[in-house]
Amino acid sequence: MKTDTKADRTEDPKPEKPAEPRRAARRSRELTVRGLPIAPGVAIGPVYDTTEPPAEAPRRNVRVADVEGEKQRLATAAAASRKQVAKLKARLGVLPEEAQEELAPLLDAYAMMLGESRLLRGARKRIETELLAAETAVTDEAEAIAQAILAARDDDKAGLRRRAGEVHEIARRLTRNLTQAGFRSFKDVPEGSILIAEELTPADAALLDPTRIAGVATEEGGSDGHTAIMLRALGIPSVLGAPGITEAAKRGEACVLDGTAGMVVLRPGEKALEAAREALAAHAKERSKLAKLRRLPAVTSDGEEVDLQANLEIPAELPLIAQSGAHGIGLLRTEFLFLNRDTLPDEEAHFTAYRQIVEAVAGDGVTIRVLDWGGEKDMEALAEGMEPTHAGPNPALGLRGIRMLLKRPELLEVQFSAILRAAALGPVRVLLPMVTIPAEVSQAREIYERVGKRLRRRGVALPEKLPPLGAMIETPGAALAADAIALEADFFAIGTNDLAMYTLAVDRGEAEVAHLYDPLHPAVLRLIQFATEAALRLRMPVSVCGEMAGNPRLVPLLLGLGLRSLSMNASAVPRAKQAVRSLTIDDCARFARRVMEQSDPKRIQELVMGFESGARG
Ligand code: PEP
Ligand code: MG
């Protein structure tokens, strides 16, 4: 029985004529889309949207016995696609009404095509009768529908093409969900483009070439997710969590992106372009002013030294770190060694990378964090042989960080061995991610010492006392048990990104709840204070290496809480140094006391913003 759905009408060869000229007129108008300011800077360039080209799935046939399974795969992919489209639609509310009017019907049409539509019915039939794999069936059915639309007798050829394009777009989404294939390839992105995507994973971001890509805007993402961190590290002006951007932007059209204000202007008029050019010039001027700070010491105006270090996500950042004036690397995230590959890196691959980094900082010291796998940092090479805990309902609460490494100690051994070999070339420290109990540190230390002994037996020269082994404090549990963990660890690095996420139960990478992600929430600040004081009581080194450390407005508060070591993305170092040099420790301590008396996050925000203007008491 044929059900008359709107989806069928969308795929119907007869177009709805009057909408097209209006839509075309709107399409040519300037549209401002707001999102989260992620990485500062302004970019002007053509849009490169990543919804095309399609994920090409090889044609495949299946056996009769597999037909039911293929139909089930198709149903699952359709459900996932519907969920994605519903999410896009739910976030349109913040766009100007005109843009909503434009985009909402399109997303409705997509949603209906993903329901009980001709496309899905046809694809199911092809699976049954032609014994096609689900992705092949979808591609064939979409092509047949698109051809029928294009063959319709109608003068509005542009309208027909648009409707055929919509069918292909939905087929591509289904195919991507069926094959789990990456949404895009960045090799062909024309130089100077502004990349626009629904979502970028940290692994995607690691593939971006900052010399080719002028800016990035996505629908999804939160301010301290790993994608955001990677974009900041690469210095690409970026706006994440920008609803409606993928549907409103068209490839090749002009675009202005302001990563400082969190704003994207599609099809900018002359006024917006002029403002962007001015902002670009001001930005360049500010950068050259800050560059002068590179050689100056990070010392407060009353003579207290502060250690400002850089975080490193990929070795490509090394030149930026050298220019930043950072004093070594306070957090080397080693996940890059595992990204975009389907085999595990061996000890030589680890060692080669660490050697390059240790030598590059020329004696300034590198804190190497062993693999922090899990949560959003899914990695193909590790999926093999792992229980699919990470894919469970709460990946962030699953087998992350040190938990996973203690379960697969061979990974830890390879990494420890390479790090200890690199330690002969310059000062290093070793950092354990996601520690929640002291036993995790002592168990890791046993392995660490065993690896040290093995290397010595092999004739590798190691200092009598192995390099310090520290713990990340990045969960409320670890912060509240910091005094016990401090007895096992040689130093602490406070990871405020995860600490805020786990304390507030807000995903750091999720656009939907980004407004609730607040590292200045008093609960987070109290945990930072508690962990810092636990370390200071034992005279143990403690630093902050989450994104908070890179916000110059938070420097007075962090110094006031007793911290003297901050590690941040390289481009944040000059401004942090400028802040340090303008402060006295007394002022900072008074200010921190005042902040810590507050219970309202909004009031804390006001105090932090007002600090410069003299609210120092
Ligand atoms: C943190 O959680 O603050 C941190 C520095 O670690 P990552 O961002 O890599 O999770
Ligand atoms: Mg973390």
mmCIF file of C-alpha atoms in Angstrom, residues 114-453:
data_model
loop_
_atom_site.group_PDB
_atom_site.id
_atom_site.type_symbol
_atom_site.label_atom_id
_atom_site.label_comp_id
_atom_site.label_asym_id
_atom_site.label_seq_id
_atom_site.Cartn_x
_atom_site.Cartn_y
_atom_site.Cartn_z
ATOM 1 C CA LEU A 114 14.500 9.472 6.014
ATOM 2 C CA GLY A 115 11.098 8.248 7.178
ATOM 3 C CA GLU A 116 8.849 5.845 5.315
ATOM 4 C CA SER A 117 9.773 7.415 1.973
ATOM 5 C CA ARG A 118 10.112 6.277 -1.592
ATOM 6 C CA LEU A 119 13.891 6.336 -1.195
ATOM 7 C CA LEU A 120 13.913 3.921 1.719
ATOM 8 C CA ARG A 121 11.143 1.715 0.355
ATOM 9 C CA GLY A 122 12.942 1.519 -2.972
ATOM 10 C CA ALA A 123 16.273 0.764 -1.338
ATOM 11 C CA ARG A 124 14.731 -2.031 0.745
ATOM 12 C CA LYS A 125 13.184 -3.511 -2.369
ATOM 13 C CA ARG A 126 16.523 -3.447 -4.177
ATOM 14 C CA ILE A 127 18.154 -5.264 -1.252
ATOM 15 C CA GLU A 128 15.497 -7.983 -1.492
ATOM 16 C CA THR A 129 15.156 -8.371 -5.235
ATOM 17 C CA GLU A 130 18.604 -7.431 -6.566
ATOM 18 C CA LEU A 131 20.539 -8.733 -3.534
ATOM 19 C CA LEU A 132 22.367 -5.429 -3.113
ATOM 20 C CA ALA A 133 24.233 -4.255 -0.044
ATOM 21 C CA ALA A 134 22.335 -1.470 1.729
ATOM 22 C CA GLU A 135 24.683 1.332 0.585
ATOM 23 C CA THR A 136 24.576 0.156 -3.042
ATOM 24 C CA ALA A 137 20.792 -0.065 -2.887
ATOM 25 C CA VAL A 138 20.516 3.463 -1.486
ATOM 26 C CA THR A 139 22.832 4.894 -4.152
ATOM 27 C CA ASP A 140 20.937 3.184 -6.982
ATOM 28 C CA GLU A 141 17.510 4.165 -5.696
ATOM 29 C CA ALA A 142 18.580 7.788 -5.144
ATOM 30 C CA GLU A 143 19.975 7.945 -8.656
ATOM 31 C CA ALA A 144 16.721 6.570 -10.110
ATOM 32 C CA ILE A 145 14.644 9.117 -8.184
ATOM 33 C CA ALA A 146 16.948 11.997 -9.125
ATOM 34 C CA GLN A 147 16.797 11.020 -12.807
ATOM 35 C CA ALA A 148 13.009 10.946 -12.658
ATOM 36 C CA ILE A 149 12.968 14.416 -11.098
ATOM 37 C CA LEU A 150 15.341 15.840 -13.708
ATOM 38 C CA ALA A 151 13.334 14.308 -16.555
ATOM 39 C CA ALA A 152 10.126 16.044 -15.450
ATOM 40 C CA ARG A 153 8.600 18.489 -17.888
ATOM 41 C CA ASP A 154 9.122 21.773 -16.153
ATOM 42 C CA ASP A 155 10.769 25.058 -17.065
ATOM 43 C CA ASP A 156 12.194 25.561 -13.607
ATOM 44 C CA LYS A 157 15.344 23.593 -14.259
ATOM 45 C CA ALA A 158 17.125 25.076 -11.236
ATOM 46 C CA GLY A 159 14.309 23.878 -8.984
ATOM 47 C CA LEU A 160 14.500 20.386 -10.447
ATOM 48 C CA ARG A 161 18.246 20.271 -9.937
ATOM 49 C CA ARG A 162 17.867 21.423 -6.359
ATOM 50 C CA ARG A 163 15.326 18.706 -5.619
ATOM 51 C CA ALA A 164 17.458 16.032 -7.254
ATOM 52 C CA GLY A 165 20.392 17.340 -5.211
ATOM 53 C CA GLU A 166 18.398 16.943 -2.004
ATOM 54 C CA VAL A 167 17.783 13.277 -2.762
ATOM 55 C CA HIS A 168 21.495 12.740 -3.375
ATOM 56 C CA GLU A 169 22.336 14.606 -0.198
ATOM 57 C CA ILE A 170 20.165 12.296 1.868
ATOM 58 C CA ALA A 171 21.595 9.250 0.109
ATOM 59 C CA ARG A 172 25.102 10.466 0.987
ATOM 60 C CA ARG A 173 24.157 10.892 4.629
ATOM 61 C CA LEU A 174 22.701 7.376 4.705
ATOM 62 C CA THR A 175 25.798 5.979 3.006
ATOM 63 C CA ARG A 176 28.114 7.701 5.459
ATOM 64 C CA ASN A 177 26.143 6.287 8.348
ATOM 65 C CA LEU A 178 26.097 2.850 6.737
ATOM 66 C CA THR A 179 29.811 2.709 6.050
ATOM 67 C CA GLN A 180 30.881 4.766 9.056
ATOM 68 C CA ALA A 181 33.191 6.385 6.542
ATOM 69 C CA GLY A 182 34.784 9.716 7.255
ATOM 70 C CA PHE A 183 32.644 12.598 6.109
ATOM 71 C CA ARG A 184 35.340 14.287 4.123
ATOM 72 C CA SER A 185 38.798 14.604 2.750
ATOM 73 C CA PHE A 186 40.671 17.890 3.085
ATOM 74 C CA LYS A 187 43.258 17.383 0.395
ATOM 75 C CA ASP A 188 41.355 19.308 -2.253
ATOM 76 C CA VAL A 189 40.377 22.292 -0.155
ATOM 77 C CA PRO A 190 41.419 25.383 -2.155
ATOM 78 C CA GLU A 191 43.939 27.592 -0.415
ATOM 79 C CA GLY A 192 42.446 30.337 1.727
ATOM 80 C CA SER A 193 39.078 28.595 2.153
ATOM 81 C CA ILE A 194 36.812 28.675 5.146
ATOM 82 C CA LEU A 195 35.942 25.113 5.987
ATOM 83 C CA ILE A 196 32.338 24.544 7.024
ATOM 84 C CA ALA A 197 31.232 21.206 8.452
ATOM 85 C CA GLU A 198 28.538 19.681 10.594
ATOM 86 C CA GLU A 199 31.177 18.328 12.912
ATOM 87 C CA LEU A 200 34.926 17.820 12.964
ATOM 88 C CA THR A 201 36.484 15.111 15.090
ATOM 89 C CA PRO A 202 39.878 15.694 16.711
ATOM 90 C CA ALA A 203 41.265 13.247 14.121
ATOM 91 C CA ASP A 204 39.777 15.382 11.310
ATOM 92 C CA ALA A 205 41.252 18.512 12.836
ATOM 93 C CA ALA A 206 44.675 16.885 12.942
ATOM 94 C CA LEU A 207 44.513 16.610 9.126
ATOM 95 C CA LEU A 208 43.946 20.339 8.567
ATOM 96 C CA ASP A 209 46.743 22.349 7.057
ATOM 97 C CA PRO A 210 46.753 25.812 8.659
ATOM 98 C CA THR A 211 48.601 27.264 5.677
ATOM 99 C CA ARG A 212 45.689 26.294 3.399
ATOM 100 C CA ILE A 213 42.652 26.701 5.630
ATOM 101 C CA ALA A 214 41.834 30.249 6.627
ATOM 102 C CA GLY A 215 39.022 29.461 9.056
ATOM 103 C CA VAL A 216 36.736 26.730 10.369
ATOM 104 C CA ALA A 217 33.071 26.797 11.360
ATOM 105 C CA THR A 218 30.965 23.835 12.473
ATOM 106 C CA GLU A 219 27.476 23.178 13.782
ATOM 107 C CA GLU A 220 28.669 20.920 16.587
ATOM 108 C CA GLY A 221 31.393 21.231 19.205
ATOM 109 C CA GLY A 222 32.021 22.847 22.556
ATOM 110 C CA SER A 223 34.617 25.317 23.702
ATOM 111 C CA ASP A 224 37.029 22.910 25.412
ATOM 112 C CA GLY A 225 36.512 19.758 23.357
ATOM 113 C CA HIS A 226 39.574 18.269 21.710
ATOM 114 C CA THR A 227 38.589 19.599 18.315
ATOM 115 C CA ALA A 228 38.541 23.117 19.772
ATOM 116 C CA ILE A 229 41.916 22.510 21.409
ATOM 117 C CA MET A 230 43.378 21.258 18.151
ATOM 118 C CA LEU A 231 42.066 24.277 16.206
ATOM 119 C CA ARG A 232 43.523 26.670 18.775
ATOM 120 C CA ALA A 233 46.801 24.801 18.591
ATOM 121 C CA LEU A 234 46.878 25.153 14.823
ATOM 122 C CA GLY A 235 46.025 28.844 15.105
ATOM 123 C CA ILE A 236 43.104 28.574 12.653
ATOM 124 C CA PRO A 237 40.403 31.180 13.432
ATOM 125 C CA SER A 238 37.409 29.049 14.352
ATOM 126 C CA VAL A 239 33.776 29.175 15.388
ATOM 127 C CA LEU A 240 32.116 25.972 16.623
ATOM 128 C CA GLY A 241 28.532 25.318 17.693
ATOM 129 C CA ALA A 242 27.164 27.555 14.922
ATOM 130 C CA PRO A 243 23.628 26.321 14.209
ATOM 131 C CA GLY A 244 22.362 26.382 10.638
ATOM 132 C CA ILE A 245 25.767 27.062 9.141
ATOM 133 C CA THR A 246 25.987 23.960 6.941
ATOM 134 C CA GLU A 247 22.620 24.409 5.352
ATOM 135 C CA ALA A 248 22.996 28.151 4.872
ATOM 136 C CA ALA A 249 26.497 28.115 3.372
ATOM 137 C CA LYS A 250 27.187 27.211 -0.221
ATOM 138 C CA ARG A 251 30.527 26.162 -1.616
ATOM 139 C CA GLY A 252 32.485 28.960 -3.250
ATOM 140 C CA GLU A 253 30.446 31.819 -1.802
ATOM 141 C CA ALA A 254 32.239 34.610 0.058
ATOM 142 C CA CYS A 255 32.453 34.375 3.829
ATOM 143 C CA VAL A 256 33.872 36.291 6.771
ATOM 144 C CA LEU A 257 34.718 34.421 9.964
ATOM 145 C CA ASP A 258 35.553 36.083 13.255
ATOM 146 C CA GLY A 259 36.943 33.507 15.693
ATOM 147 C CA THR A 260 37.297 36.107 18.450
ATOM 148 C CA ALA A 261 33.660 37.203 18.350
ATOM 149 C CA GLY A 262 32.264 33.765 17.441
ATOM 150 C CA MET A 263 30.569 34.978 14.280
ATOM 151 C CA VAL A 264 30.340 33.934 10.644
ATOM 152 C CA VAL A 265 28.976 36.240 7.946
ATOM 153 C CA LEU A 266 27.886 34.405 4.816
ATOM 154 C CA ARG A 267 27.702 36.376 1.568
ATOM 155 C CA PRO A 268 29.054 39.503 3.313
ATOM 156 C CA GLY A 269 28.204 42.932 1.941
ATOM 157 C CA GLU A 270 30.821 45.644 1.431
ATOM 158 C CA LYS A 271 30.398 46.959 4.988
ATOM 159 C CA ALA A 272 31.046 43.566 6.598
ATOM 160 C CA LEU A 273 34.014 42.983 4.307
ATOM 161 C CA GLU A 274 35.504 46.336 5.165
ATOM 162 C CA ALA A 275 35.111 45.670 8.911
ATOM 163 C CA ALA A 276 36.778 42.269 8.483
ATOM 164 C CA ARG A 277 39.725 43.791 6.613
ATOM 165 C CA GLU A 278 40.191 46.297 9.435
ATOM 166 C CA ALA A 279 39.999 43.535 12.061
ATOM 167 C CA LEU A 280 42.590 41.514 10.123
ATOM 168 C CA ALA A 281 44.979 44.475 10.118
ATOM 169 C CA ALA A 282 44.401 45.137 13.846
ATOM 170 C CA HIS A 283 45.020 41.491 14.618
ATOM 171 C CA ALA A 284 48.325 41.485 12.751
ATOM 172 C CA LYS A 285 49.398 44.636 14.586
ATOM 173 C CA GLU A 286 48.528 43.122 17.968
ATOM 174 C CA ARG A 287 50.474 39.963 17.101
ATOM 175 C CA SER A 288 53.635 41.881 16.291
ATOM 176 C CA LYS A 289 53.249 43.851 19.543
ATOM 177 C CA LEU A 290 52.948 40.640 21.538
ATOM 178 C CA ALA A 291 55.900 39.088 19.737
ATOM 179 C CA LYS A 292 58.105 41.617 21.515
ATOM 180 C CA LEU A 293 57.332 39.870 24.800
ATOM 181 C CA ARG A 294 58.977 36.666 23.639
ATOM 182 C CA ARG A 295 62.327 37.248 25.266
ATOM 183 C CA LEU A 296 61.066 38.940 28.430
ATOM 184 C CA PRO A 297 60.790 36.850 31.604
ATOM 185 C CA ALA A 298 57.427 35.776 32.999
ATOM 186 C CA VAL A 299 57.833 37.516 36.345
ATOM 187 C CA THR A 300 55.213 39.419 38.313
ATOM 188 C CA SER A 301 55.876 43.079 39.020
ATOM 189 C CA ASP A 302 56.826 42.090 42.580
ATOM 190 C CA GLY A 303 59.377 39.577 41.355
ATOM 191 C CA GLU A 304 57.615 36.195 41.524
ATOM 192 C CA GLU A 305 58.590 33.859 38.691
ATOM 193 C CA VAL A 306 55.834 32.049 36.833
ATOM 194 C CA ASP A 307 56.474 29.094 34.569
ATOM 195 C CA LEU A 308 54.586 29.538 31.307
ATOM 196 C CA GLN A 309 54.705 26.445 29.157
ATOM 197 C CA ALA A 310 53.033 25.278 25.967
ATOM 198 C CA ASN A 311 50.697 22.375 25.297
ATOM 199 C CA LEU A 312 51.483 20.378 22.193
ATOM 200 C CA GLU A 313 49.003 18.313 20.197
ATOM 201 C CA ILE A 314 50.961 17.670 16.995
ATOM 202 C CA PRO A 315 54.640 18.202 16.129
ATOM 203 C CA ALA A 316 53.618 20.753 13.468
ATOM 204 C CA GLU A 317 53.147 23.182 16.364
ATOM 205 C CA LEU A 318 56.837 23.186 17.303
ATOM 206 C CA PRO A 319 57.708 26.351 15.339
ATOM 207 C CA LEU A 320 54.753 28.173 16.948
ATOM 208 C CA ILE A 321 55.970 27.096 20.366
ATOM 209 C CA ALA A 322 59.472 28.341 19.582
ATOM 210 C CA GLN A 323 58.037 31.747 18.621
ATOM 211 C CA SER A 324 55.694 31.944 21.601
ATOM 212 C CA GLY A 325 58.282 32.442 24.327
ATOM 213 C CA ALA A 326 57.008 29.364 26.188
ATOM 214 C CA HIS A 327 59.383 27.739 28.608
ATOM 215 C CA GLY A 328 59.175 24.151 27.417
ATOM 216 C CA ILE A 329 56.163 21.905 26.989
ATOM 217 C CA GLY A 330 53.896 21.416 30.002
ATOM 218 C CA LEU A 331 51.594 18.935 28.295
ATOM 219 C CA LEU A 332 52.523 16.808 25.318
ATOM 220 C CA ARG A 333 49.348 14.994 24.310
ATOM 221 C CA THR A 334 50.570 11.813 22.630
ATOM 222 C CA GLU A 335 47.266 10.899 21.025
ATOM 223 C CA PHE A 336 48.500 12.284 17.682
ATOM 224 C CA LEU A 337 50.690 9.189 17.342
ATOM 225 C CA PHE A 338 47.567 7.035 17.224
ATOM 226 C CA LEU A 339 45.303 9.185 15.042
ATOM 227 C CA ASN A 340 44.365 8.502 11.419
ATOM 228 C CA ARG A 341 46.006 5.088 11.269
ATOM 229 C CA ASP A 342 44.813 1.561 11.754
ATOM 230 C CA THR A 343 47.942 0.008 13.257
ATOM 231 C CA LEU A 344 49.571 0.817 16.553
ATOM 232 C CA PRO A 345 52.749 2.917 16.527
ATOM 233 C CA ASP A 346 55.781 0.904 17.663
ATOM 234 C CA GLU A 347 58.466 2.014 20.119
ATOM 235 C CA GLU A 348 60.592 3.517 17.344
ATOM 236 C CA ALA A 349 57.692 5.650 16.121
ATOM 237 C CA HIS A 350 57.175 6.933 19.666
ATOM 238 C CA PHE A 351 60.872 7.532 20.207
ATOM 239 C CA THR A 352 61.353 9.373 16.904
ATOM 240 C CA ALA A 353 58.511 11.757 17.780
ATOM 241 C CA TYR A 354 59.697 12.355 21.363
ATOM 242 C CA ARG A 355 63.271 12.881 20.260
ATOM 243 C CA GLN A 356 62.199 15.538 17.769
ATOM 244 C CA ILE A 357 60.186 17.337 20.446
ATOM 245 C CA VAL A 358 62.710 17.043 23.286
ATOM 246 C CA GLU A 359 65.468 18.327 20.997
ATOM 247 C CA ALA A 360 63.294 21.156 19.694
ATOM 248 C CA VAL A 361 62.774 22.668 23.139
ATOM 249 C CA ALA A 362 66.525 22.515 23.765
ATOM 250 C CA GLY A 363 66.712 21.713 27.459
ATOM 251 C CA ASP A 364 63.511 23.469 28.499
ATOM 252 C CA GLY A 365 61.747 20.281 29.505
ATOM 253 C CA VAL A 366 58.832 18.285 28.150
ATOM 254 C CA THR A 367 56.015 16.720 30.153
ATOM 255 C CA ILE A 368 54.923 13.732 28.107
ATOM 256 C CA ARG A 369 51.477 12.413 28.882
ATOM 257 C CA VAL A 370 50.936 8.768 28.039
ATOM 258 C CA LEU A 371 48.007 7.936 25.826
ATOM 259 C CA ASP A 372 44.661 9.286 26.958
ATOM 260 C CA TRP A 373 42.353 7.160 24.861
ATOM 261 C CA GLY A 374 38.614 7.017 25.229
ATOM 262 C CA GLY A 375 35.666 9.337 25.362
ATOM 263 C CA GLU A 376 35.560 11.465 22.230
ATOM 264 C CA LYS A 377 39.138 10.496 21.333
ATOM 265 C CA ASP A 378 38.175 7.288 19.594
ATOM 266 C CA MET A 379 41.038 5.682 17.713
ATOM 267 C CA GLU A 380 40.771 2.970 15.130
ATOM 268 C CA ALA A 381 44.122 1.361 15.846
ATOM 269 C CA LEU A 382 43.058 0.689 19.408
ATOM 270 C CA ALA A 383 39.578 -0.572 18.720
ATOM 271 C CA GLU A 384 41.042 -3.944 17.778
ATOM 272 C CA GLY A 385 41.256 -6.265 20.747
ATOM 273 C CA MET A 386 39.428 -3.813 22.984
ATOM 274 C CA GLU A 387 36.148 -4.500 24.597
ATOM 275 C CA PRO A 388 33.778 -1.981 23.113
ATOM 276 C CA THR A 389 33.457 -0.167 26.430
ATOM 277 C CA HIS A 390 34.192 3.149 24.771
ATOM 278 C CA ALA A 391 31.193 2.683 22.524
ATOM 279 C CA GLY A 392 28.894 2.061 25.472
ATOM 280 C CA PRO A 393 26.304 4.498 26.714
ATOM 281 C CA ASN A 394 28.811 6.621 28.668
ATOM 282 C CA PRO A 395 32.153 6.608 26.845
ATOM 283 C CA ALA A 396 33.488 9.422 29.042
ATOM 284 C CA LEU A 397 32.962 7.227 32.097
ATOM 285 C CA GLY A 398 34.402 4.100 30.516
ATOM 286 C CA LEU A 399 37.834 2.742 29.907
ATOM 287 C CA ARG A 400 39.624 6.086 29.518
ATOM 288 C CA GLY A 401 43.215 7.100 30.110
ATOM 289 C CA ILE A 402 45.195 5.201 32.716
ATOM 290 C CA ARG A 403 42.366 2.701 33.206
ATOM 291 C CA MET A 404 42.761 1.467 29.680
ATOM 292 C CA LEU A 405 46.574 1.489 29.846
ATOM 293 C CA LEU A 406 46.608 -0.641 32.986
ATOM 294 C CA LYS A 407 44.318 -3.043 31.207
ATOM 295 C CA ARG A 408 46.709 -3.183 28.263
ATOM 296 C CA PRO A 409 50.092 -2.719 29.964
ATOM 297 C CA GLU A 410 51.960 -3.582 26.764
ATOM 298 C CA LEU A 411 50.898 -0.163 25.418
ATOM 299 C CA LEU A 412 52.211 1.533 28.525
ATOM 300 C CA GLU A 413 55.490 -0.372 28.332
ATOM 301 C CA VAL A 414 56.130 0.679 24.730
ATOM 302 C CA GLN A 415 55.429 4.289 25.605
ATOM 303 C CA PHE A 416 57.453 4.327 28.844
ATOM 304 C CA SER A 417 60.372 2.722 27.052
ATOM 305 C CA ALA A 418 60.393 5.338 24.282
ATOM 306 C CA ILE A 419 60.003 8.187 26.784
ATOM 307 C CA LEU A 420 62.865 6.942 28.953
ATOM 308 C CA ARG A 421 65.108 6.691 25.892
ATOM 309 C CA ALA A 422 64.181 10.275 24.979
ATOM 310 C CA ALA A 423 65.000 11.339 28.549
ATOM 311 C CA ALA A 424 68.677 10.889 27.712
ATOM 312 C CA LEU A 425 68.341 13.811 25.256
ATOM 313 C CA GLY A 426 66.798 16.394 27.563
ATOM 314 C CA PRO A 427 64.673 16.820 30.682
ATOM 315 C CA VAL A 428 61.328 15.025 30.563
ATOM 316 C CA ARG A 429 58.540 14.220 32.980
ATOM 317 C CA VAL A 430 55.914 11.520 32.523
ATOM 318 C CA LEU A 431 52.250 12.206 33.104
ATOM 319 C CA LEU A 432 49.379 9.750 33.675
ATOM 320 C CA PRO A 433 45.913 10.771 32.401
ATOM 321 C CA MET A 434 42.563 10.280 34.144
ATOM 322 C CA VAL A 435 43.919 9.062 37.458
ATOM 323 C CA THR A 436 41.164 8.638 40.032
ATOM 324 C CA ILE A 437 42.781 6.472 42.717
ATOM 325 C CA PRO A 438 46.314 6.374 44.182
ATOM 326 C CA ALA A 439 46.695 2.694 43.213
ATOM 327 C CA GLU A 440 46.630 3.660 39.537
ATOM 328 C CA VAL A 441 49.772 5.698 40.064
ATOM 329 C CA SER A 442 51.529 2.989 42.066
ATOM 330 C CA GLN A 443 50.623 0.298 39.526
ATOM 331 C CA ALA A 444 51.851 2.480 36.666
ATOM 332 C CA ARG A 445 55.040 3.173 38.640
ATOM 333 C CA GLU A 446 55.731 -0.554 38.963
ATOM 334 C CA ILE A 447 55.559 -0.902 35.194
ATOM 335 C CA TYR A 448 57.636 2.274 34.772
ATOM 336 C CA GLU A 449 60.401 0.917 36.994
ATOM 337 C CA ARG A 450 60.309 -2.479 35.351
ATOM 338 C CA VAL A 451 60.759 -0.817 31.946
ATOM 339 C CA GLY A 452 63.603 1.278 33.387
ATOM 340 C CA LYS A 453 65.373 -1.866 34.619
#
